Amino acid sequence: MTESATIQKELDVYAIRQQFPILGREVKGKPLVYFDNAATSQKPQSVIDALLNYYTSFNANIHRGIHTLAEEATAAFEQTRDAVKEFIHAGSREEIIFTRGTTESINLVAYTWGRQNIKEGDEVIISCMEHHSNIVPWQMLCEEKKATVKAIPINDNGEIIFEEFEKLLSQKTKFISIVHASNSLGTINPVKKIIETAHKKGIVVLVDGAQSTVHLDINVQEMDCDFFAFSSHKLYGPTGVGVLYGKKKLLEAMPPFQGGGEMIKQVTFEKTTYADLPYKFEAGTPNIADTIALKTALDFINETGKDKIRRHENELLKYATAQLEQIPGLKIIGKAKEKVSVVSFVVDNVHPQDMGILLDNRGIAVRTGHHCTQPLMDRFCIPGTVRASFAMYNTKEEIDELVKGVQRAVKMLS
Ligand code: PMP
């Protein structure tokens, strides 16, 4: 049996597809081909049911209530914290903080740890391939503190140049915030090596796991990152929920992010004392329903098997890359050795936007543009790319449709 057939056998993609009701719909009279998974993934029926079940059976505000519904809602909400702890192999549930998403998780660290620790003249290091949500919060912080943001350069394959990273490190470097897997290129960064190097110099590191958490095994203790951020909606879970993992020692020393209910121990007009972790960072009523359904999404991934999913996605990545590369004038942007299942490309004399519209006419959803990574597009001297990003439910037949669609578009547009 070929390697590809073995992978197909171990993961029944067609059975998986049955669990995602949206995949049965048509777009512009054609079966939907959904290749915009890096923006947000589709949701299985079990996640949709979890949302419905919460609102129909035990909707209540959490933590403070003593009635049955409040107790049930609190228990379900806190079970997600335990599930997240297991999923990323954190040391304790107190290190798991719920936010609105990766963006809010990064902002939380910039506003709390950053404001407390970054001083005039300090430097924060990011990379050339960061999403805007891992650039702008550091720029805002550094502007306020008269500090500087520096970016690690990348090579033409879209890989970090490690020697250049080492050269950037100095006494002034206080913080590094780095993406684990690039949403525009697919590159998987050597975060463990970066963290090891940084820690030797006492530098604190945040890893943006928005794209990696769905594809890779995440073990924050082994990685030894100080902070790790990700979003539920890229993991087959609902929108509006994210996670910030932080090492307990760091979180304990940080001031709260927002003030309000839930995050206090006692309030008087003279003085307020703050709640213990993780509640110190969870002011106000959280997104209860979506947080509860995140656990269902994690269960779904665990039951399917992350290793099997990864092998299937790698197979799709290899196949799509090989097929697309045969199209004259097409250039893949991001050819790192280690990639998640993202293929970005440009075609001579074809604007990515036009390509996106023509593909949509054939029911194929791709993303076009700068993907919230404008400095990265500048690095490659392009306005944007066409990006196809694959999930566990995608198939080679769908990639064939994409390739045909691109070929037709090229004929029409160039
Ligand atoms: N970082 C990366 C690498 C991303 O891909 C994204 C989402 N496109 C984000 C951060 C921001 O995530 P969210 O919009 O869910 O906060």
Tab-separated table of C-alpha atoms and ligand atoms in Angstrom:
chain	number	residue	atom	x	y	z
A	1	MET	CA	0.000	0.000	0.000
A	2	THR	CA	1.354	3.469	-0.836
A	3	GLU	CA	2.031	5.934	1.992
A	4	SER	CA	-0.815	8.077	0.738
A	5	ALA	CA	-3.282	5.162	0.753
A	6	THR	CA	-2.268	4.265	4.325
A	7	ILE	CA	-2.995	7.797	5.465
A	8	GLN	CA	-6.327	7.760	3.668
A	9	LYS	CA	-7.192	4.510	5.412
A	10	GLU	CA	-6.311	5.674	8.924
A	11	LEU	CA	-8.426	8.831	8.641
A	12	ASP	CA	-11.892	8.440	7.132
A	13	VAL	CA	-12.196	11.933	5.683
A	14	TYR	CA	-15.580	11.203	4.160
A	15	ALA	CA	-16.979	10.194	7.549
A	16	ILE	CA	-15.424	13.313	9.086
A	17	ARG	CA	-17.045	15.487	6.410
A	18	GLN	CA	-20.453	14.125	7.388
A	19	GLN	CA	-19.986	15.729	10.779
A	20	PHE	CA	-19.599	19.241	9.339
A	21	PRO	CA	-23.046	20.237	8.067
A	22	ILE	CA	-21.822	23.346	6.238
A	23	LEU	CA	-19.689	21.202	3.917
A	24	GLY	CA	-22.890	19.926	2.320
A	25	ARG	CA	-23.907	23.321	0.977
A	26	GLU	CA	-23.394	24.766	-2.457
A	27	VAL	CA	-21.853	28.104	-3.389
A	28	LYS	CA	-22.738	29.642	-6.758
A	29	GLY	CA	-24.306	26.323	-7.758
A	30	LYS	CA	-21.146	24.308	-7.020
A	31	PRO	CA	-20.244	22.151	-4.005
A	32	LEU	CA	-18.437	24.279	-1.436
A	33	VAL	CA	-14.653	23.799	-1.326
A	34	TYR	CA	-13.574	25.460	1.885
A	35	PHE	CA	-9.885	26.360	1.878
A	36	ASP	CA	-9.984	29.342	4.256
A	37	ASN	CA	-9.282	27.338	7.380
A	38	ALA	CA	-6.412	29.526	8.545
A	39	ALA	CA	-8.931	32.376	8.867
A	40	THR	CA	-11.445	30.217	10.687
A	41	SER	CA	-12.306	26.541	10.556
A	42	GLN	CA	-15.785	25.100	10.117
A	43	LYS	CA	-17.599	23.604	13.125
A	44	PRO	CA	-18.688	20.004	13.623
A	45	GLN	CA	-22.278	19.204	14.579
A	46	SER	CA	-21.171	18.324	18.124
A	47	VAL	CA	-19.894	21.876	18.684
A	48	ILE	CA	-23.080	23.387	17.249
A	49	ASP	CA	-25.113	21.040	19.490
A	50	ALA	CA	-23.081	22.040	22.554
A	51	LEU	CA	-24.050	25.680	21.996
A	52	LEU	CA	-27.700	24.793	21.528
A	53	ASN	CA	-27.678	22.503	24.537
A	54	TYR	CA	-26.239	25.194	26.792
A	55	TYR	CA	-28.895	27.741	25.833
A	56	THR	CA	-31.758	25.258	25.933
A	57	SER	CA	-30.749	23.411	29.112
A	58	PHE	CA	-28.536	25.301	31.558
A	59	ASN	CA	-27.972	28.927	30.570
A	60	ALA	CA	-26.951	30.823	33.716
A	61	ASN	CA	-24.256	33.187	34.879
A	62	ILE	CA	-21.309	31.364	36.382
A	63	HIS	CA	-19.298	31.296	39.615
A	64	ARG	CA	-21.577	33.325	41.890
A	65	GLY	CA	-24.866	31.469	41.678
A	66	ILE	CA	-25.912	28.752	44.113
A	67	HIS	CA	-28.869	27.507	42.074
A	68	THR	CA	-28.683	24.353	39.962
A	69	LEU	CA	-28.377	26.029	36.563
A	70	ALA	CA	-25.531	28.249	37.780
A	71	GLU	CA	-23.740	25.244	39.226
A	72	GLU	CA	-24.124	23.257	36.005
A	73	ALA	CA	-22.937	26.168	33.847
A	74	THR	CA	-19.973	26.810	36.172
A	75	ALA	CA	-18.959	23.156	36.130
A	76	ALA	CA	-19.110	22.975	32.322
A	77	PHE	CA	-17.164	26.239	31.952
A	78	GLU	CA	-14.443	25.049	34.330
A	79	GLN	CA	-14.271	21.667	32.585
A	80	THR	CA	-13.127	23.507	29.476
A	81	ARG	CA	-10.266	24.993	31.510
A	82	ASP	CA	-9.192	21.473	32.466
A	83	ALA	CA	-9.532	20.293	28.861
A	84	VAL	CA	-7.371	23.194	27.623
A	85	LYS	CA	-4.780	22.458	30.315
A	86	GLU	CA	-4.556	18.867	29.043
A	87	PHE	CA	-4.612	19.896	25.386
A	88	ILE	CA	-1.546	22.147	25.700
A	89	HIS	CA	0.004	20.191	28.600
A	90	ALA	CA	0.110	23.097	31.030
A	91	GLY	CA	1.274	22.437	34.581
A	92	SER	CA	-1.845	23.777	36.285
A	93	ARG	CA	-5.366	24.991	35.508
A	94	GLU	CA	-4.578	28.349	37.145
A	95	GLU	CA	-2.285	29.053	34.199
A	96	ILE	CA	-5.197	28.953	31.713
A	97	ILE	CA	-6.916	32.302	31.210
A	98	PHE	CA	-9.906	32.717	28.935
A	99	THR	CA	-9.914	35.736	26.623
A	100	ARG	CA	-11.744	36.736	23.440
A	101	GLY	CA	-9.008	35.342	21.214
A	102	THR	CA	-5.317	35.398	20.373
A	103	THR	CA	-5.451	39.147	19.817
A	104	GLU	CA	-6.796	39.818	23.288
A	105	SER	CA	-4.358	37.336	24.841
A	106	ILE	CA	-1.393	39.176	23.319
A	107	ASN	CA	-2.818	42.560	24.297
A	108	LEU	CA	-3.315	41.309	27.850
A	109	VAL	CA	0.391	40.522	28.121
A	110	ALA	CA	1.430	43.813	26.502
A	111	TYR	CA	-0.801	45.851	28.842
A	112	THR	CA	0.117	44.017	32.043
A	113	TRP	CA	3.539	42.347	31.897
A	114	GLY	CA	4.656	44.873	29.278
A	115	ARG	CA	3.640	48.010	31.127
A	116	GLN	CA	5.115	46.683	34.343
A	117	ASN	CA	8.440	45.561	32.912
A	118	ILE	CA	9.329	47.461	29.724
A	119	LYS	CA	11.282	50.650	30.367
A	120	GLU	CA	12.742	53.444	28.239
A	121	GLY	CA	15.477	52.137	25.914
A	122	ASP	CA	14.389	48.479	26.161
A	123	GLU	CA	13.808	46.327	23.098
A	124	VAL	CA	11.035	43.909	22.167
A	125	ILE	CA	11.822	41.395	19.417
A	126	ILE	CA	9.254	40.010	17.016
A	127	SER	CA	9.765	38.526	13.531
A	128	CYS	CA	9.162	39.691	9.984
A	129	MET	CA	6.302	37.205	9.570
A	130	GLU	CA	4.111	38.310	12.478
A	131	HIS	CA	0.360	38.831	12.205
A	132	HIS	CA	-0.617	42.442	12.898
A	133	SER	CA	-1.987	41.319	16.255
A	134	ASN	CA	1.554	40.396	17.280
A	135	ILE	CA	3.030	43.658	15.983
A	136	VAL	CA	0.694	46.504	16.890
A	137	PRO	CA	0.318	45.816	20.669
A	138	TRP	CA	4.138	45.871	20.993
A	139	GLN	CA	4.391	49.050	18.941
A	140	MET	CA	1.765	50.697	21.155
A	141	LEU	CA	3.610	49.581	24.293
A	142	CYS	CA	6.994	50.692	22.990
A	143	GLU	CA	5.651	54.059	21.902
A	144	GLU	CA	4.319	54.656	25.402
A	145	LYS	CA	7.525	53.486	27.086
A	146	LYS	CA	10.028	54.952	24.581
A	147	ALA	CA	11.233	51.448	23.839
A	148	THR	CA	11.902	49.832	20.436
A	149	VAL	CA	10.409	46.936	18.452
A	150	LYS	CA	12.892	44.982	16.322
A	151	ALA	CA	12.032	42.305	13.746
A	152	ILE	CA	14.004	39.123	13.004
A	153	PRO	CA	14.671	38.924	9.240
A	154	ILE	CA	13.670	35.889	7.174
A	155	ASN	CA	15.199	34.218	4.112
A	156	ASP	CA	13.563	33.804	0.697
A	157	ASN	CA	12.004	30.495	1.750
A	158	GLY	CA	10.211	32.303	4.566
A	159	GLU	CA	12.357	30.941	7.422
A	160	ILE	CA	13.785	32.919	10.291
A	161	ILE	CA	17.522	33.564	9.953
A	162	PHE	CA	18.669	32.282	13.316
A	163	GLU	CA	22.074	33.989	13.285
A	164	GLU	CA	20.334	37.316	12.666
A	165	PHE	CA	18.040	36.606	15.591
A	166	GLU	CA	21.058	35.996	17.826
A	167	LYS	CA	22.641	39.227	16.633
A	168	LEU	CA	19.543	41.176	17.693
A	169	LEU	CA	19.820	39.991	21.295
A	170	SER	CA	21.436	42.398	23.731
A	171	GLN	CA	21.190	43.677	27.287
A	172	LYS	CA	18.332	45.844	26.051
A	173	THR	CA	16.203	42.864	24.910
A	174	LYS	CA	13.458	42.254	27.474
A	175	PHE	CA	10.801	40.371	25.546
A	176	ILE	CA	10.354	38.217	22.454
A	177	SER	CA	6.960	37.594	20.874
A	178	ILE	CA	7.069	35.085	18.057
A	179	VAL	CA	4.579	33.262	15.895
A	180	HIS	CA	4.724	29.457	16.114
A	181	ALA	CA	3.280	28.868	12.625
A	182	SER	CA	2.856	31.659	10.095
A	183	ASN	CA	-0.685	32.238	8.825
A	184	SER	CA	0.612	33.604	5.503
A	185	LEU	CA	3.498	31.223	4.750
A	186	GLY	CA	2.799	28.149	6.824
A	187	THR	CA	6.348	28.254	8.232
A	188	ILE	CA	6.797	26.483	11.564
A	189	ASN	CA	9.321	28.452	13.582
A	190	PRO	CA	11.940	26.792	15.810
A	191	VAL	CA	10.304	28.193	18.927
A	192	LYS	CA	12.002	25.785	21.332
A	193	LYS	CA	15.447	26.861	20.170
A	194	ILE	CA	14.435	30.538	20.279
A	195	ILE	CA	13.114	30.149	23.825
A	196	GLU	CA	16.228	28.266	24.977
A	197	THR	CA	18.455	31.013	23.571
A	198	ALA	CA	16.303	33.757	25.070
A	199	HIS	CA	16.094	32.181	28.511
A	200	LYS	CA	19.893	31.959	28.743
A	201	LYS	CA	19.779	35.750	28.672
A	202	GLY	CA	16.799	36.083	31.015
A	203	ILE	CA	14.434	37.199	28.227
A	204	VAL	CA	10.712	36.404	28.508
A	205	VAL	CA	9.021	34.788	25.454
A	206	LEU	CA	5.435	34.722	24.193
A	207	VAL	CA	4.458	32.247	21.463
A	208	ASP	CA	1.545	33.119	19.174
A	209	GLY	CA	-0.099	29.737	18.689
A	210	ALA	CA	-3.082	30.953	16.637
A	211	GLN	CA	-2.117	28.752	13.681
A	212	SER	CA	-0.107	25.999	15.341
A	213	THR	CA	-2.513	24.738	17.997
A	214	VAL	CA	-4.868	23.062	15.514
A	215	HIS	CA	-2.071	21.318	13.591
A	216	LEU	CA	0.747	20.511	16.016
A	217	ASP	CA	1.070	18.830	19.388
A	218	ILE	CA	1.444	21.613	21.883
A	219	ASN	CA	3.328	21.025	25.099
A	220	VAL	CA	3.930	24.375	26.762
A	221	GLN	CA	6.036	22.835	29.508
A	222	GLU	CA	8.363	21.111	27.077
A	223	MET	CA	8.472	24.204	24.870
A	224	ASP	CA	9.139	26.217	28.047
A	225	CYS	CA	7.426	29.335	26.661
A	226	ASP	CA	6.456	31.952	29.244
A	227	PHE	CA	3.182	32.776	27.492
A	228	PHE	CA	1.200	30.983	24.771
A	229	ALA	CA	-1.854	32.436	22.986
A	230	PHE	CA	-4.469	30.849	20.737
A	231	SER	CA	-8.070	31.159	19.492
A	232	SER	CA	-10.884	28.620	19.692
A	233	HIS	CA	-12.337	29.428	16.268
A	234	LYS	CA	-9.308	28.095	14.379
A	235	LEU	CA	-9.637	24.796	16.278
A	236	TYR	CA	-13.138	23.813	15.104
A	237	GLY	CA	-14.522	25.702	18.122
A	238	PRO	CA	-16.716	28.811	18.318
A	239	THR	CA	-15.607	32.388	17.752
A	240	GLY	CA	-15.182	34.827	20.632
A	241	VAL	CA	-13.040	32.636	22.875
A	242	GLY	CA	-9.303	32.482	23.228
A	243	VAL	CA	-6.726	31.307	25.687
A	244	LEU	CA	-3.709	32.829	27.290
A	245	TYR	CA	-1.398	30.360	28.978
A	246	GLY	CA	1.163	31.951	31.280
A	247	LYS	CA	3.657	30.566	33.763
A	248	LYS	CA	2.152	30.882	37.213
A	249	LYS	CA	5.063	32.848	38.644
A	250	LEU	CA	4.787	35.474	35.925
A	251	LEU	CA	0.977	35.683	36.065
A	252	GLU	CA	1.052	36.102	39.838
A	253	ALA	CA	3.440	39.038	39.597
A	254	MET	CA	1.422	40.783	36.867
A	255	PRO	CA	-1.199	43.447	37.589
A	256	PRO	CA	-4.790	42.752	36.425
A	257	PHE	CA	-5.776	43.590	32.843
A	258	GLN	CA	-9.335	44.868	33.305
A	259	GLY	CA	-11.180	45.767	36.495
A	260	GLY	CA	-14.718	44.644	37.315
A	261	GLY	CA	-16.727	41.776	38.706
A	262	GLU	CA	-15.236	38.286	39.012
A	263	MET	CA	-11.618	39.499	39.274
A	264	ILE	CA	-11.808	40.737	42.880
A	265	LYS	CA	-11.538	39.282	46.359
A	266	GLN	CA	-12.911	42.288	48.193
A	267	VAL	CA	-13.879	45.790	47.153
A	268	THR	CA	-14.120	48.831	49.426
A	269	PHE	CA	-13.847	52.450	48.338
A	270	GLU	CA	-10.458	52.577	50.049
A	271	LYS	CA	-8.922	49.439	48.562
A	272	THR	CA	-9.636	46.467	46.327
A	273	THR	CA	-7.901	43.123	46.580
A	274	TYR	CA	-7.735	40.902	43.533
A	275	ALA	CA	-8.896	37.347	42.978
A	276	ASP	CA	-6.441	34.496	42.720
A	277	LEU	CA	-5.394	33.056	39.362
A	278	PRO	CA	-6.861	32.624	36.841
A	279	TYR	CA	-9.832	34.830	37.808
A	280	LYS	CA	-7.649	37.912	38.367
A	281	PHE	CA	-7.521	38.180	34.566
A	282	GLU	CA	-11.159	37.347	33.825
A	283	ALA	CA	-13.175	40.465	34.652
A	284	GLY	CA	-16.896	40.467	33.927
A	285	THR	CA	-19.220	37.782	32.579
A	286	PRO	CA	-17.198	35.658	30.150
A	287	ASN	CA	-18.339	34.093	26.904
A	288	ILE	CA	-19.875	31.123	28.711
A	289	ALA	CA	-21.569	29.231	25.869
A	290	ASP	CA	-18.662	29.406	23.468
A	291	THR	CA	-16.130	28.489	26.144
A	292	ILE	CA	-18.180	25.418	27.021
A	293	ALA	CA	-18.365	24.437	23.340
A	294	LEU	CA	-14.589	24.815	23.013
A	295	LYS	CA	-14.239	21.675	25.130
A	296	THR	CA	-16.433	19.827	22.637
A	297	ALA	CA	-14.118	20.976	19.836
A	298	LEU	CA	-11.045	19.760	21.744
A	299	ASP	CA	-12.766	16.414	22.406
A	300	PHE	CA	-13.519	16.171	18.694
A	301	ILE	CA	-9.852	16.713	17.762
A	302	ASN	CA	-8.625	14.297	20.448
A	303	GLU	CA	-11.073	11.607	19.364
A	304	THR	CA	-10.085	11.995	15.712
A	305	GLY	CA	-6.404	11.894	16.657
A	306	LYS	CA	-3.995	14.770	16.175
A	307	ASP	CA	-1.299	12.559	14.630
A	308	LYS	CA	-3.669	11.191	12.009
A	309	ILE	CA	-4.958	14.676	11.232
A	310	ARG	CA	-1.419	15.992	10.867
A	311	ARG	CA	-0.394	13.197	8.493
A	312	HIS	CA	-3.495	13.793	6.375
A	313	GLU	CA	-2.925	17.567	6.276
A	314	ASN	CA	0.745	17.071	5.366
A	315	GLU	CA	-0.321	14.835	2.522
A	316	LEU	CA	-2.712	17.550	1.279
A	317	LEU	CA	0.043	20.151	1.587
A	318	LYS	CA	2.498	18.041	-0.434
A	319	TYR	CA	-0.108	17.267	-3.085
A	320	ALA	CA	-1.319	20.870	-3.451
A	321	THR	CA	2.244	22.213	-3.619
A	322	ALA	CA	3.244	19.726	-6.329
A	323	GLN	CA	0.102	20.352	-8.405
A	324	LEU	CA	0.119	24.133	-8.132
A	325	GLU	CA	3.834	24.385	-8.943
A	326	GLN	CA	3.176	22.923	-12.372
A	327	ILE	CA	1.084	25.925	-13.387
A	328	PRO	CA	3.213	28.275	-15.525
A	329	GLY	CA	3.767	31.673	-13.904
A	330	LEU	CA	2.680	30.480	-10.448
A	331	LYS	CA	5.084	31.023	-7.572
A	332	ILE	CA	4.639	29.660	-4.083
A	333	ILE	CA	5.459	32.152	-1.356
A	334	GLY	CA	6.812	30.332	1.678
A	335	LYS	CA	8.851	27.218	1.020
A	336	ALA	CA	10.093	26.489	4.500
A	337	LYS	CA	11.233	22.953	5.326
A	338	GLU	CA	8.757	22.769	8.193
A	339	LYS	CA	5.261	23.944	7.332
A	340	VAL	CA	1.665	23.586	8.461
A	341	SER	CA	-0.933	23.026	5.733
A	342	VAL	CA	-0.959	26.502	4.206
A	343	VAL	CA	-0.100	27.242	0.564
A	344	SER	CA	0.293	30.876	-0.447
A	345	PHE	CA	0.968	31.772	-4.033
A	346	VAL	CA	1.103	34.528	-6.619
A	347	VAL	CA	0.666	34.262	-10.391
A	348	ASP	CA	2.383	36.497	-12.942
A	349	ASN	CA	0.097	39.277	-14.173
A	350	VAL	CA	-2.851	38.111	-12.061
A	351	HIS	CA	-4.036	40.126	-9.076
A	352	PRO	CA	-4.786	37.863	-6.082
A	353	GLN	CA	-8.176	39.534	-5.620
A	354	ASP	CA	-9.259	38.695	-9.179
A	355	MET	CA	-8.137	35.111	-8.682
A	356	GLY	CA	-10.152	34.949	-5.453
A	357	ILE	CA	-13.326	36.173	-7.165
A	358	LEU	CA	-13.007	33.684	-10.032
A	359	LEU	CA	-12.400	30.823	-7.613
A	360	ASP	CA	-15.429	31.853	-5.557
A	361	ASN	CA	-17.507	31.619	-8.730
A	362	ARG	CA	-16.567	27.934	-8.732
A	363	GLY	CA	-17.504	27.514	-5.072
A	364	ILE	CA	-13.887	27.587	-3.869
A	365	ALA	CA	-13.217	29.728	-0.789
A	366	VAL	CA	-9.620	30.945	-0.530
A	367	ARG	CA	-8.256	34.044	1.134
A	368	THR	CA	-6.566	36.782	-0.861
A	369	GLY	CA	-4.649	39.852	0.227
A	370	HIS	CA	-2.027	40.586	2.854
A	371	HIS	CA	-3.485	38.247	5.515
A	372	CYS	CA	-2.840	40.864	8.245
A	373	THR	CA	0.896	40.536	7.599
A	374	GLN	CA	1.690	43.687	5.616
A	375	PRO	CA	5.389	43.854	6.625
A	376	LEU	CA	5.778	40.264	5.392
A	377	MET	CA	4.236	41.173	2.023
A	378	ASP	CA	6.679	44.107	1.837
A	379	ARG	CA	9.536	41.655	2.511
A	380	PHE	CA	8.500	39.680	-0.586
A	381	CYS	CA	7.694	42.880	-2.542
A	382	ILE	CA	4.139	41.723	-3.289
A	383	PRO	CA	0.744	43.286	-2.487
A	384	GLY	CA	-0.679	39.988	-1.325
A	385	THR	CA	-1.102	36.319	-2.105
A	386	VAL	CA	-3.807	33.762	-2.749
A	387	ARG	CA	-3.864	31.439	0.257
A	388	ALA	CA	-5.335	27.961	0.462
A	389	SER	CA	-5.238	26.473	3.957
A	390	PHE	CA	-6.291	22.907	4.668
A	391	ALA	CA	-8.144	21.240	7.511
A	392	MET	CA	-8.869	17.634	8.478
A	393	TYR	CA	-12.002	17.528	6.272
A	394	ASN	CA	-10.332	18.590	3.023
A	395	THR	CA	-9.598	16.146	0.218
A	396	LYS	CA	-7.309	15.728	-2.778
A	397	GLU	CA	-10.360	15.948	-5.059
A	398	GLU	CA	-10.972	19.439	-3.679
A	399	ILE	CA	-7.354	20.348	-4.430
A	400	ASP	CA	-7.901	19.124	-8.004
A	401	GLU	CA	-10.836	21.556	-8.207
A	402	LEU	CA	-8.599	24.368	-6.933
A	403	VAL	CA	-5.905	23.561	-9.490
A	404	LYS	CA	-8.451	23.509	-12.320
A	405	GLY	CA	-9.936	26.770	-11.055
A	406	VAL	CA	-6.523	28.451	-10.931
A	407	GLN	CA	-5.666	27.208	-14.433
A	408	ARG	CA	-8.922	28.620	-15.811
A	409	ALA	CA	-8.439	31.909	-13.990
A	410	VAL	CA	-4.909	32.238	-15.351
A	411	LYS	CA	-6.196	31.702	-18.905
A	412	MET	CA	-8.912	34.315	-18.431
A	413	LEU	CA	-6.845	36.944	-16.634
A	414	SER	CA	-3.335	36.876	-18.079
B	1	PMP	N1	-1.841	35.421	15.006
B	1	PMP	C1	-1.930	34.668	13.903
B	1	PMP	C2	-0.716	33.967	13.400
B	1	PMP	C3	-3.161	34.532	13.252
B	1	PMP	O1	-3.240	33.794	12.154
B	1	PMP	C4	-4.296	35.202	13.776
B	1	PMP	C5	-5.636	35.085	13.085
B	1	PMP	N2	-5.607	35.240	11.703
B	1	PMP	C6	-4.147	35.957	14.933
B	1	PMP	C7	-2.916	36.039	15.520
B	1	PMP	C8	-5.298	36.677	15.538
B	1	PMP	O2	-6.268	35.785	15.970
B	1	PMP	P1	-7.727	36.280	16.407
B	1	PMP	O3	-8.227	37.130	15.277
B	1	PMP	O4	-8.493	35.014	16.577
B	1	PMP	O5	-7.559	37.046	17.670
